Amino acid sequence: MKATVLTIFPEMFPGLLGHSLAGKALEAGKWTLDVVNIRDYAFDKHRTVDDVPFGGGAGMVMKADVLDKALEETYGKSSVKGPLIYFSPRGKTLTQEKARQLAKEEEITLLCGHFEGIDERVFELWPIEQISIGDYILSGGETAAMVLLDAVVRLLPETIGNEESLAEESFENGLLEYPQYTRPAEYKGLKVPEVLVSGHHRKIKEWCLAQSETVTKQRRPDLYEAYLKHKEEKGNL
Ligand code: SAH
């Protein structure tokens, strides 16, 4: 997968993405990261990318002409033209399902906003999909781009050492993950659940599912409702 990030802070990348799983995958060439400095497409010698908002109000707005030029020279020149994403609190919230979809793409382009955001006309000029990473305000789209890329890159084929660990993760079967334990079997008088050391595979599986259901019901009733509905629909087929 080729990821292109358009930002006014190119030095922030790869940042977190240069470490751990994403970093190893980057080194191994499982994905490539192209970081584009939006300022390179400014029209004046001060390399201005923002201006005051029409109608007044606080803050600055990123200029349509500069962003249009930056997109023309990057996304516009790609023969693949994969998803073009702008990060915004007004976007659809990122989910594991969305990350899975994006992991199948050959190319993704990510536009990071700053200040108060970008001139609305950019959305009319380009087929932009807006994505939010949650109901809170960040100071820029760069951290959101890192969150999205981290979630997507670990789903690329042969990226995670153990594919099974993906299948059992939170959200993958509509449930949150069950509690996990590792050695020692007893620590400060706290023992791991009997069943896990029993070696009885079917019972372990049942225990994990029951725990997943309980945790999901308690912590995310919204997910649990959807899970029950899905289960019912499957049972009726
Ligand atoms: N004035 C805007 C917020 C601007 S925050 C509003 O009220 O909607 C500056 C930039 O940070 C945004 O342009 C966006 O690219 C990024 N950003 C902020 N919060 C975000 C979130 N929850 N998800 C994704 N990107 C976000």
XYZ file of C-alpha atoms and ligand atoms in Angstrom:
263
model
C 0.000 0.000 0.000
C 1.159 3.484 -0.803
C 0.110 6.169 1.694
C 0.492 9.836 0.854
C 0.092 12.374 3.655
C -0.398 16.066 2.910
C 0.521 18.216 5.888
C 2.088 21.505 6.933
C 4.169 19.531 9.469
C 6.024 16.959 7.346
C 8.679 16.590 10.056
C 6.079 14.892 12.284
C 6.256 11.798 10.031
C 6.858 8.904 10.202
C 7.013 9.665 13.946
C 5.111 6.952 15.773
C 4.678 5.091 12.507
C 8.431 4.510 12.304
C 8.278 2.226 15.358
C 6.783 -1.087 16.389
C 4.612 -2.958 13.929
C 4.010 -0.118 11.463
C 7.719 0.777 11.487
C 8.812 -2.790 10.822
C 6.287 -3.082 8.005
C 7.549 0.213 6.583
C 11.139 -1.041 6.675
C 10.086 -4.315 5.086
C 8.385 -2.419 2.257
C 4.881 -3.724 3.061
C 3.758 -0.116 2.756
C 5.356 3.162 1.674
C 4.856 6.625 3.110
C 5.063 9.711 0.960
C 4.906 12.927 2.987
C 4.010 16.091 1.101
C 4.575 19.573 2.520
C 1.499 21.629 1.651
C 3.642 24.779 1.928
C 5.533 23.708 -1.188
C 2.387 24.622 -3.134
C 1.913 28.106 -1.679
C 2.024 31.010 -4.119
C 3.934 33.703 -2.191
C 7.419 33.966 -0.813
C 6.169 33.597 2.769
C 4.660 30.248 1.730
C 1.283 31.231 3.178
C -1.216 28.385 3.545
C -3.942 30.069 5.619
C -5.983 33.261 5.764
C -8.672 34.910 7.895
C -12.214 33.529 7.576
C -14.801 35.434 5.522
C -17.564 36.614 7.831
C -15.136 36.970 10.718
C -14.671 34.612 13.626
C -11.671 33.233 15.415
C -8.742 31.431 13.849
C -7.477 30.891 10.343
C -8.681 28.790 7.422
C -6.475 26.794 5.068
C -6.628 28.260 1.563
C -8.549 26.542 -1.248
C -6.073 27.576 -3.961
C -3.030 26.154 -2.158
C -4.791 22.905 -1.224
C -6.180 22.537 -4.731
C -2.696 22.893 -6.196
C -1.226 20.421 -3.686
C -3.947 17.861 -4.525
C -3.550 18.429 -8.256
C 0.174 17.668 -8.061
C -0.221 14.565 -5.895
C -3.602 12.815 -5.923
C -4.436 14.321 -9.308
C -1.350 12.750 -10.883
C -1.960 9.255 -9.515
C -3.297 6.674 -11.939
C -4.815 4.654 -9.076
C -6.819 7.401 -7.345
C -7.633 5.458 -4.186
C -9.576 6.975 -1.281
C -8.855 10.640 -0.583
C -9.425 11.314 3.098
C -9.658 14.561 5.043
C -9.589 14.393 8.828
C -12.328 16.344 10.525
C -14.572 16.191 13.591
C -17.391 16.513 11.025
C -16.439 13.203 9.407
C -17.765 9.694 9.900
C -16.117 8.074 12.926
C -13.329 5.644 12.096
C -14.196 2.010 12.850
C -12.389 -1.327 12.591
C -14.626 -2.158 9.635
C -13.451 0.992 7.847
C -9.821 0.149 8.648
C -10.371 -3.291 7.080
C -11.785 -1.734 3.920
C -8.885 0.701 3.639
C -6.331 -2.096 4.159
C -7.472 -3.538 0.828
C -6.572 -0.354 -1.081
C -3.484 -0.015 -3.208
C -3.167 3.673 -2.437
C -4.612 6.097 0.114
C -4.155 9.865 0.339
C -4.618 11.663 3.644
C -5.103 15.401 3.960
C -4.354 16.859 7.401
C -6.090 20.061 8.366
C -4.821 22.662 10.800
C -6.062 25.914 12.373
C -9.877 26.069 12.032
C -9.915 23.659 9.107
C -9.999 24.072 5.335
C -11.963 26.202 2.845
C -15.235 24.346 2.165
C -14.804 24.661 -1.610
C -12.023 22.048 -1.530
C -14.784 19.475 -0.872
C -16.520 20.555 -4.063
C -13.355 20.310 -6.128
C -12.160 16.882 -4.974
C -13.883 13.560 -4.119
C -13.017 13.827 -0.454
C -14.242 11.493 2.241
C -14.206 13.008 5.735
C -13.158 10.865 8.692
C -13.174 11.697 12.391
C -11.288 9.690 15.000
C -13.714 10.595 17.788
C -15.821 13.292 19.392
C -13.061 15.638 20.559
C -10.991 18.339 18.884
C -7.361 17.806 17.954
C -5.078 20.660 16.953
C -4.372 19.037 13.604
C -5.132 16.083 11.369
C -1.595 14.670 11.746
C -2.340 12.656 14.901
C -5.553 11.413 13.271
C -3.551 10.314 10.196
C -1.200 8.367 12.461
C -4.108 6.689 14.224
C -5.699 5.700 10.925
C -2.447 4.463 9.388
C -1.580 2.463 12.500
C -4.999 0.775 12.436
C -4.782 0.091 8.683
C -1.148 -0.998 8.345
C -1.397 -3.750 10.959
C -4.160 -5.292 8.848
C -2.029 -5.493 5.701
C -1.240 -9.077 4.679
C 1.757 -10.615 6.484
C 2.144 -7.632 8.779
C 1.001 -9.089 12.069
C 3.074 -12.145 13.015
C 0.087 -14.114 14.185
C -3.001 -13.730 11.999
C -5.055 -15.570 14.604
C -4.522 -12.765 17.076
C -6.343 -10.467 14.633
C -9.393 -12.717 14.390
C -9.864 -12.729 18.152
C -9.385 -9.038 18.720
C -11.949 -6.576 20.015
C -14.540 -5.591 17.378
C -13.608 -8.391 14.970
C -16.557 -10.577 15.985
C -18.668 -7.655 17.172
C -17.482 -8.121 20.751
C -14.774 -6.724 23.013
C -11.919 -9.029 23.883
C -11.973 -11.369 26.905
C -9.456 -10.852 29.781
C -5.935 -12.136 29.114
C -3.278 -13.556 31.448
C 0.317 -14.696 31.153
C 2.846 -16.323 33.501
C 3.206 -16.532 36.467
C -0.033 -18.460 37.113
C -0.184 -16.894 40.566
C 0.999 -13.400 41.470
C 0.555 -11.715 44.874
C -2.051 -14.343 45.694
C -4.003 -13.638 42.494
C -4.581 -16.784 40.449
C -5.457 -16.909 36.768
C -8.890 -18.482 36.094
C -8.750 -22.317 36.535
C -10.184 -23.058 33.119
C -7.251 -21.388 31.340
C -4.739 -23.794 32.884
C -7.000 -26.838 32.427
C -5.793 -27.592 28.882
C -9.427 -28.246 27.933
C -9.688 -26.441 24.595
C -13.453 -26.486 24.162
C -14.036 -25.203 27.697
C -11.420 -22.472 27.196
C -13.168 -21.344 24.027
C -16.542 -21.273 25.763
C -15.077 -19.316 28.672
C -13.503 -16.740 26.311
C -16.767 -16.200 24.453
C -18.791 -15.917 27.672
C -16.273 -13.393 29.059
C -16.341 -11.406 25.818
C -20.129 -11.270 25.969
C -20.155 -10.176 29.626
C -17.521 -7.462 29.130
C -19.281 -6.140 26.027
C -22.704 -6.142 27.705
C -21.326 -4.198 30.686
C -19.093 -1.708 28.896
C -20.627 -1.254 25.460
C -24.370 -1.978 25.515
C -24.581 -0.460 22.004
C -22.160 -3.068 20.592
C -23.862 -5.837 22.551
C -27.293 -4.976 21.116
C -25.875 -5.085 17.587
C -24.143 -8.404 18.350
C -27.385 -9.982 19.614
C -29.254 -8.745 16.575
C -26.617 -10.132 14.237
C -26.638 -13.488 16.073
C -30.417 -13.680 15.844
C -30.364 -12.910 12.122
C -27.736 -15.591 11.545
C -29.774 -18.113 13.550
C -32.841 -17.411 11.421
C -31.091 -18.085 8.123
N -12.900 24.229 13.795
C -12.972 22.816 13.544
C -11.865 22.064 14.291
C -10.496 22.369 13.768
S -9.289 21.404 14.548
C -14.348 22.310 13.990
O -14.905 22.869 14.922
O -14.844 21.335 13.410
C -7.965 21.452 13.384
C -7.815 20.248 12.490
O -7.569 19.093 13.272
C -9.010 19.897 11.648
O -9.011 20.592 10.461
C -8.862 18.414 11.419
O -8.049 18.144 10.285
C -8.134 17.946 12.663
N -9.036 17.316 13.651
C -9.486 17.871 14.799
N -10.255 17.036 15.493
C -10.316 15.891 14.790
C -10.982 14.642 14.984
N -11.746 14.417 16.048
N -10.820 13.689 14.046
C -10.064 13.911 12.960
N -9.415 15.075 12.726
C -9.533 16.058 13.612
